[in-house]
PDB file of C-alpha atoms in Angstrom:
ATOM      1  CA  UNK Y1435       4.577  23.175  44.395  1.00  0.00           C
ATOM      2  CA  UNK Y1436       6.210  19.756  44.267  1.00  0.00           C
ATOM      3  CA  UNK Y1437       9.680  19.687  42.787  1.00  0.00           C
ATOM      4  CA  UNK Y1438      10.900  16.658  40.900  1.00  0.00           C
ATOM      5  CA  UNK Y1439      14.123  15.033  41.982  1.00  0.00           C
ATOM      6  CA  UNK Y1440      16.993  15.489  39.528  1.00  0.00           C
ATOM      7  CA  UNK Y1441      16.582  12.936  36.753  1.00  0.00           C
ATOM      8  CA  UNK Y1442      12.903  12.417  37.676  1.00  0.00           C
ATOM      9  CA  UNK Y1443       9.758  13.986  36.340  1.00  0.00           C
ATOM     10  CA  UNK Y1444       7.369  16.279  38.146  1.00  0.00           C
ATOM     11  CA  UNK Y1445       4.272  14.579  39.587  1.00  0.00           C
ATOM     12  CA  UNK Y1446       1.980  16.338  37.106  1.00  0.00           C
ATOM     13  CA  UNK Y1447       4.112  15.689  34.022  1.00  0.00           C
ATOM     14  CA  UNK Y1448       1.807  12.989  32.677  1.00  0.00           C
ATOM     15  CA  UNK Y1449      -1.230  15.207  33.226  1.00  0.00           C
ATOM     16  CA  UNK Y1450       0.461  18.039  31.337  1.00  0.00           C
ATOM     17  CA  UNK Y1451       1.215  15.765  28.386  1.00  0.00           C
ATOM     18  CA  UNK Y1452      -2.322  14.371  28.400  1.00  0.00           C
ATOM     19  CA  UNK Y1453      -3.715  17.907  28.389  1.00  0.00           C
ATOM     20  CA  UNK Y1454      -1.457  18.859  25.474  1.00  0.00           C
ATOM     21  CA  UNK Y1455      -2.479  15.682  23.616  1.00  0.00           C
ATOM     22  CA  UNK Y1456      -6.178  16.415  24.197  1.00  0.00           C
ATOM     23  CA  UNK Y1457      -5.693  19.977  22.974  1.00  0.00           C
ATOM     24  CA  UNK Y1458      -3.926  18.761  19.833  1.00  0.00           C
ATOM     25  CA  UNK Y1459      -6.702  16.251  19.187  1.00  0.00           C
ATOM     26  CA  UNK Y1460      -9.315  18.974  19.623  1.00  0.00           C
ATOM     27  CA  UNK Y1461      -7.477  21.221  17.150  1.00  0.00           C
ATOM     28  CA  UNK Y1462      -7.377  18.346  14.676  1.00  0.00           C
ATOM     29  CA  UNK Y1463     -11.109  17.744  15.061  1.00  0.00           C
ATOM     30  CA  UNK Y1464     -11.812  21.460  14.621  1.00  0.00           C
ATOM     31  CA  UNK Y1465      -9.753  21.519  11.423  1.00  0.00           C
ATOM     32  CA  UNK Y1466     -11.668  18.501  10.111  1.00  0.00           C
ATOM     33  CA  UNK Y1467     -15.005  20.148  10.937  1.00  0.00           C
ATOM     34  CA  UNK Y1468     -14.008  23.429   9.293  1.00  0.00           C
ATOM     35  CA  UNK Y1469     -12.813  21.598   6.201  1.00  0.00           C
ATOM     36  CA  UNK Y1470     -16.070  19.630   6.047  1.00  0.00           C
ATOM     37  CA  UNK Y1471     -18.167  22.785   6.336  1.00  0.00           C
ATOM     38  CA  UNK Y1472     -16.136  24.540   3.668  1.00  0.00           C
ATOM     39  CA  UNK Y1473     -16.239  21.507   1.368  1.00  0.00           C
ATOM     40  CA  UNK Y1474     -20.019  21.363   1.746  1.00  0.00           C
ATOM     41  CA  UNK Y1475     -20.369  25.050   0.917  1.00  0.00           C
ATOM     42  CA  UNK Y1476     -18.023  24.894  -2.054  1.00  0.00           C
ATOM     43  CA  UNK Y1477     -19.640  21.730  -3.433  1.00  0.00           C
ATOM     44  CA  UNK Y1478     -23.053  23.436  -3.283  1.00  0.00           C
ATOM     45  CA  UNK Y1479     -21.714  26.559  -5.000  1.00  0.00           C
ATOM     46  CA  UNK Y1480     -19.902  24.492  -7.622  1.00  0.00           C
ATOM     47  CA  UNK Y1481     -22.921  22.254  -8.260  1.00  0.00           C
ATOM     48  CA  UNK Y1482     -25.267  25.233  -8.613  1.00  0.00           C
ATOM     49  CA  UNK Y1483     -22.826  26.961 -10.957  1.00  0.00           C
ATOM     50  CA  UNK Y1484     -22.420  23.899 -13.158  1.00  0.00           C
ATOM     51  CA  UNK Y1485     -26.168  23.209 -13.062  1.00  0.00           C
ATOM     52  CA  UNK Y1486     -26.911  26.790 -14.103  1.00  0.00           C
ATOM     53  CA  UNK Y1487     -24.363  26.551 -16.908  1.00  0.00           C
ATOM     54  CA  UNK Y1488     -25.823  23.295 -18.235  1.00  0.00           C
ATOM     55  CA  UNK Y1489     -29.446  24.467 -17.947  1.00  0.00           C
ATOM     56  CA  UNK Y1490     -28.855  27.675 -19.878  1.00  0.00           C
ATOM     57  CA  UNK Y1491     -28.611  27.805 -23.651  1.00  0.00           C
ATOM     58  CA  UNK Y1492     -26.739  31.086 -23.366  1.00  0.00           C
ATOM     59  CA  UNK Y1493     -23.048  31.693 -22.877  1.00  0.00           C
ATOM     60  CA  UNK Y1494     -21.823  31.138 -19.336  1.00  0.00           C
ATOM     61  CA  UNK Y1495     -21.380  34.470 -17.529  1.00  0.00           C
ATOM     62  CA  UNK Y1496     -17.766  35.116 -16.548  1.00  0.00           C
ATOM     63  CA  UNK Y1497     -18.785  35.793 -12.962  1.00  0.00           C
ATOM     64  CA  UNK Y1498     -20.367  32.346 -12.724  1.00  0.00           C
ATOM     65  CA  UNK Y1499     -17.293  30.716 -14.263  1.00  0.00           C
ATOM     66  CA  UNK Y1500     -15.019  32.531 -11.790  1.00  0.00           C
ATOM     67  CA  UNK Y1501     -17.214  31.426  -8.891  1.00  0.00           C
ATOM     68  CA  UNK Y1502     -17.220  27.801 -10.075  1.00  0.00           C
ATOM     69  CA  UNK Y1503     -13.443  27.686 -10.576  1.00  0.00           C
ATOM     70  CA  UNK Y1504     -12.630  29.166  -7.168  1.00  0.00           C
ATOM     71  CA  UNK Y1505     -15.207  26.959  -5.437  1.00  0.00           C
ATOM     72  CA  UNK Y1506     -13.657  23.907  -7.084  1.00  0.00           C
ATOM     73  CA  UNK Y1507     -10.100  24.935  -6.115  1.00  0.00           C
ATOM     74  CA  UNK Y1508     -11.211  25.676  -2.559  1.00  0.00           C
ATOM     75  CA  UNK Y1509     -12.897  22.271  -2.334  1.00  0.00           C
ATOM     76  CA  UNK Y1510      -9.704  20.576  -3.526  1.00  0.00           C
ATOM     77  CA  UNK Y1511      -7.717  22.270  -0.761  1.00  0.00           C
ATOM     78  CA  UNK Y1512     -10.380  21.330   1.800  1.00  0.00           C
ATOM     79  CA  UNK Y1513     -10.211  17.705   0.709  1.00  0.00           C
ATOM     80  CA  UNK Y1514      -6.396  17.831   0.886  1.00  0.00           C
ATOM     81  CA  UNK Y1515      -6.649  19.040   4.495  1.00  0.00           C
ATOM     82  CA  UNK Y1516      -8.597  15.969   5.608  1.00  0.00           C
ATOM     83  CA  UNK Y1517      -7.291  13.371   3.165  1.00  0.00           C
ATOM     84  CA  UNK Y1518      -5.464  10.659   5.101  1.00  0.00           C
ATOM     85  CA  UNK Y1519      -1.856  10.095   4.075  1.00  0.00           C
ATOM     86  CA  UNK Y1520      -1.163   6.381   3.897  1.00  0.00           C
ATOM     87  CA  UNK Y1521       2.450   5.739   3.036  1.00  0.00           C
ATOM     88  CA  UNK Y1522       3.568   2.285   2.038  1.00  0.00           C
ATOM     89  CA  UNK Y1523       7.010   3.272   0.794  1.00  0.00           C
ATOM     90  CA  UNK Y1524      10.093   2.250   2.710  1.00  0.00           C
ATOM     91  CA  UNK Y1525      10.812   4.811   5.450  1.00  0.00           C
ATOM     92  CA  UNK Y1526      13.860   7.045   4.983  1.00  0.00           C
ATOM     93  CA  UNK Y1527      17.085   6.335   6.899  1.00  0.00           C
ATOM     94  CA  UNK Y1528      16.922   7.540  10.480  1.00  0.00           C
ATOM     95  CA  UNK Y1529      13.115   7.391  10.511  1.00  0.00           C
ATOM     96  CA  UNK Y1530      11.770   6.843  14.023  1.00  0.00           C
ATOM     97  CA  UNK Y1531       8.297   5.282  13.938  1.00  0.00           C
ATOM     98  CA  UNK Y1532       5.625   6.536  16.289  1.00  0.00           C
ATOM     99  CA  UNK Y1533       4.742   3.529  18.428  1.00  0.00           C
ATOM    100  CA  UNK Y1534       1.414   5.121  19.387  1.00  0.00           C
ATOM    101  CA  UNK Y1535       0.230   5.852  15.825  1.00  0.00           C
ATOM    102  CA  UNK Y1536      -1.800   3.105  14.164  1.00  0.00           C
ATOM    103  CA  UNK Y1537      -0.303   3.891  10.757  1.00  0.00           C
ATOM    104  CA  UNK Y1538       3.079   2.788  12.062  1.00  0.00           C
ATOM    105  CA  UNK Y1539       2.224  -0.066  14.390  1.00  0.00           C
ATOM    106  CA  UNK Y1540      -0.306  -1.625  11.990  1.00  0.00           C
ATOM    107  CA  UNK Y1541       2.635  -2.612   9.784  1.00  0.00           C
ATOM    108  CA  UNK Y1542       4.363  -4.444  12.643  1.00  0.00           C
ATOM    109  CA  UNK Y1543       3.823  -7.864  14.118  1.00  0.00           C
ATOM    110  CA  UNK Y1544       1.567  -7.433  17.151  1.00  0.00           C
ATOM    111  CA  UNK Y1545       3.922  -9.188  19.551  1.00  0.00           C
ATOM    112  CA  UNK Y1546       6.947  -7.188  18.352  1.00  0.00           C
ATOM    113  CA  UNK Y1547       4.994  -3.950  18.720  1.00  0.00           C
ATOM    114  CA  UNK Y1548       3.703  -4.865  22.201  1.00  0.00           C
ATOM    115  CA  UNK Y1549       7.211  -5.846  23.342  1.00  0.00           C
ATOM    116  CA  UNK Y1550       8.647  -2.526  22.110  1.00  0.00           C
ATOM    117  CA  UNK Y1551       5.935  -0.510  23.867  1.00  0.00           C
ATOM    118  CA  UNK Y1552       6.302  -2.488  27.102  1.00  0.00           C
ATOM    119  CA  UNK Y1553      10.074  -1.878  27.062  1.00  0.00           C
ATOM    120  CA  UNK Y1554       9.372   1.857  26.857  1.00  0.00           C
ATOM    121  CA  UNK Y1555       6.766   1.666  29.621  1.00  0.00           C
ATOM    122  CA  UNK Y1556       9.341   0.095  31.963  1.00  0.00           C
ATOM    123  CA  UNK Y1557      11.521   3.212  31.689  1.00  0.00           C
ATOM    124  CA  UNK Y1558       9.873   6.469  32.747  1.00  0.00           C
ATOM    125  CA  UNK Y1559      11.979   8.638  30.441  1.00  0.00           C
ATOM    126  CA  UNK Y1560      11.401   6.328  27.465  1.00  0.00           C
ATOM    127  CA  UNK Y1561       7.665   6.470  28.175  1.00  0.00           C
ATOM    128  CA  UNK Y1562       7.709  10.269  28.243  1.00  0.00           C
ATOM    129  CA  UNK Y1563       9.748  10.337  25.047  1.00  0.00           C
ATOM    130  CA  UNK Y1564       7.209   8.061  23.361  1.00  0.00           C
ATOM    131  CA  UNK Y1565       4.377  10.379  24.436  1.00  0.00           C
ATOM    132  CA  UNK Y1566       6.310  13.463  23.335  1.00  0.00           C
ATOM    133  CA  UNK Y1567       7.110  11.870  19.970  1.00  0.00           C
ATOM    134  CA  UNK Y1568       3.403  11.194  19.395  1.00  0.00           C
ATOM    135  CA  UNK Y1569       2.452  14.726  20.431  1.00  0.00           C
ATOM    136  CA  UNK Y1570       5.148  16.230  18.203  1.00  0.00           C
ATOM    137  CA  UNK Y1571       4.132  14.211  15.148  1.00  0.00           C
ATOM    138  CA  UNK Y1572       0.463  15.080  15.619  1.00  0.00           C
ATOM    139  CA  UNK Y1573       1.443  18.738  15.816  1.00  0.00           C
ATOM    140  CA  UNK Y1574       3.482  18.390  12.636  1.00  0.00           C
ATOM    141  CA  UNK Y1575       0.455  16.984  10.786  1.00  0.00           C
ATOM    142  CA  UNK Y1576      -1.657  19.899  12.009  1.00  0.00           C
ATOM    143  CA  UNK Y1577       0.957  22.469  11.055  1.00  0.00           C
ATOM    144  CA  UNK Y1578       2.236  21.068   7.767  1.00  0.00           C
ATOM    145  CA  UNK Y1579      -0.978  19.661   6.371  1.00  0.00           C
ATOM    146  CA  UNK Y1580      -4.344  20.303   7.964  1.00  0.00           C
ATOM    147  CA  UNK Y1581      -4.144  23.976   8.874  1.00  0.00           C
ATOM    148  CA  UNK Y1582      -2.002  24.855   5.858  1.00  0.00           C
ATOM    149  CA  UNK Y1583      -4.476  23.403   3.346  1.00  0.00           C
ATOM    150  CA  UNK Y1584      -7.425  24.696   5.346  1.00  0.00           C
ATOM    151  CA  UNK Y1585      -5.933  28.185   5.148  1.00  0.00           C
ATOM    152  CA  UNK Y1586      -5.483  27.820   1.394  1.00  0.00           C
ATOM    153  CA  UNK Y1587      -9.087  26.643   1.043  1.00  0.00           C
ATOM    154  CA  UNK Y1588     -10.513  29.605   2.958  1.00  0.00           C
ATOM    155  CA  UNK Y1589      -8.295  32.113   1.158  1.00  0.00           C
ATOM    156  CA  UNK Y1590      -9.246  30.720  -2.245  1.00  0.00           C
ATOM    157  CA  UNK Y1591     -12.925  30.832  -1.351  1.00  0.00           C
ATOM    158  CA  UNK Y1592     -12.685  34.453  -0.168  1.00  0.00           C
ATOM    159  CA  UNK Y1593     -10.633  35.508  -3.206  1.00  0.00           C
ATOM    160  CA  UNK Y1594     -13.159  33.707  -5.401  1.00  0.00           C
ATOM    161  CA  UNK Y1595     -16.061  35.565  -3.825  1.00  0.00           C
ATOM    162  CA  UNK Y1596     -14.320  38.919  -4.266  1.00  0.00           C
ATOM    163  CA  UNK Y1597     -13.280  38.090  -7.849  1.00  0.00           C
ATOM    164  CA  UNK Y1598     -16.833  36.951  -8.608  1.00  0.00           C
ATOM    165  CA  UNK Y1599     -18.258  40.211  -7.277  1.00  0.00           C
ATOM    166  CA  UNK Y1600     -15.775  42.294  -9.268  1.00  0.00           C
ATOM    167  CA  UNK Y1601     -16.483  40.289 -12.426  1.00  0.00           C
ATOM    168  CA  UNK Y1602     -20.225  40.590 -11.848  1.00  0.00           C
ATOM    169  CA  UNK Y1603     -19.995  44.378 -11.430  1.00  0.00           C
ATOM    170  CA  UNK Y1604     -17.959  44.617 -14.649  1.00  0.00           C
ATOM    171  CA  UNK Y1605     -20.537  42.483 -16.487  1.00  0.00           C
ATOM    172  CA  UNK Y1606     -23.420  44.637 -15.231  1.00  0.00           C
ATOM    173  CA  UNK Y1607     -21.546  47.845 -16.104  1.00  0.00           C
ATOM    174  CA  UNK Y1608     -20.871  46.525 -19.621  1.00  0.00           C
ATOM    175  CA  UNK Y1609     -24.615  46.013 -20.144  1.00  0.00           C
ATOM    176  CA  UNK Y1610     -25.376  49.700 -19.634  1.00  0.00           C
TER     177      UNK Y1610
END
């Protein structure tokens, strides 16, 4: 195996970072797909529940109300998982923009942005740091936002299904 000289990077360092970046992107796409599937399911459940409630002249069964509420809450969490965060506020002190993320460089003058990136590309360590910064920030979005809200959405949906079943059983038992 090739060893890097002290102060230099291993020959496959770029490939390793590209693989990690591709993996992070794939995880992000999977989270978006899961959120979309869950949102579709919860919107159908919520729509059917509301439609049933509006079509009936009778009181809304508690089990249907529980199902509708949990479906709605789950959908909100699913939307939160995929909702883009566009910040226009002034960045906090010490904020280091991600030169590879469009949300940061879109606010810059094109020439200033290109000059800053080219400066980093001239220095191997600066280039690796730029790539690592991008990878780290993408991972933070996955960890702090997408997968967190996706987990909430799935948990709420499951709890809602269980609570609906329990409420339904109680309603049926009360009839007899």
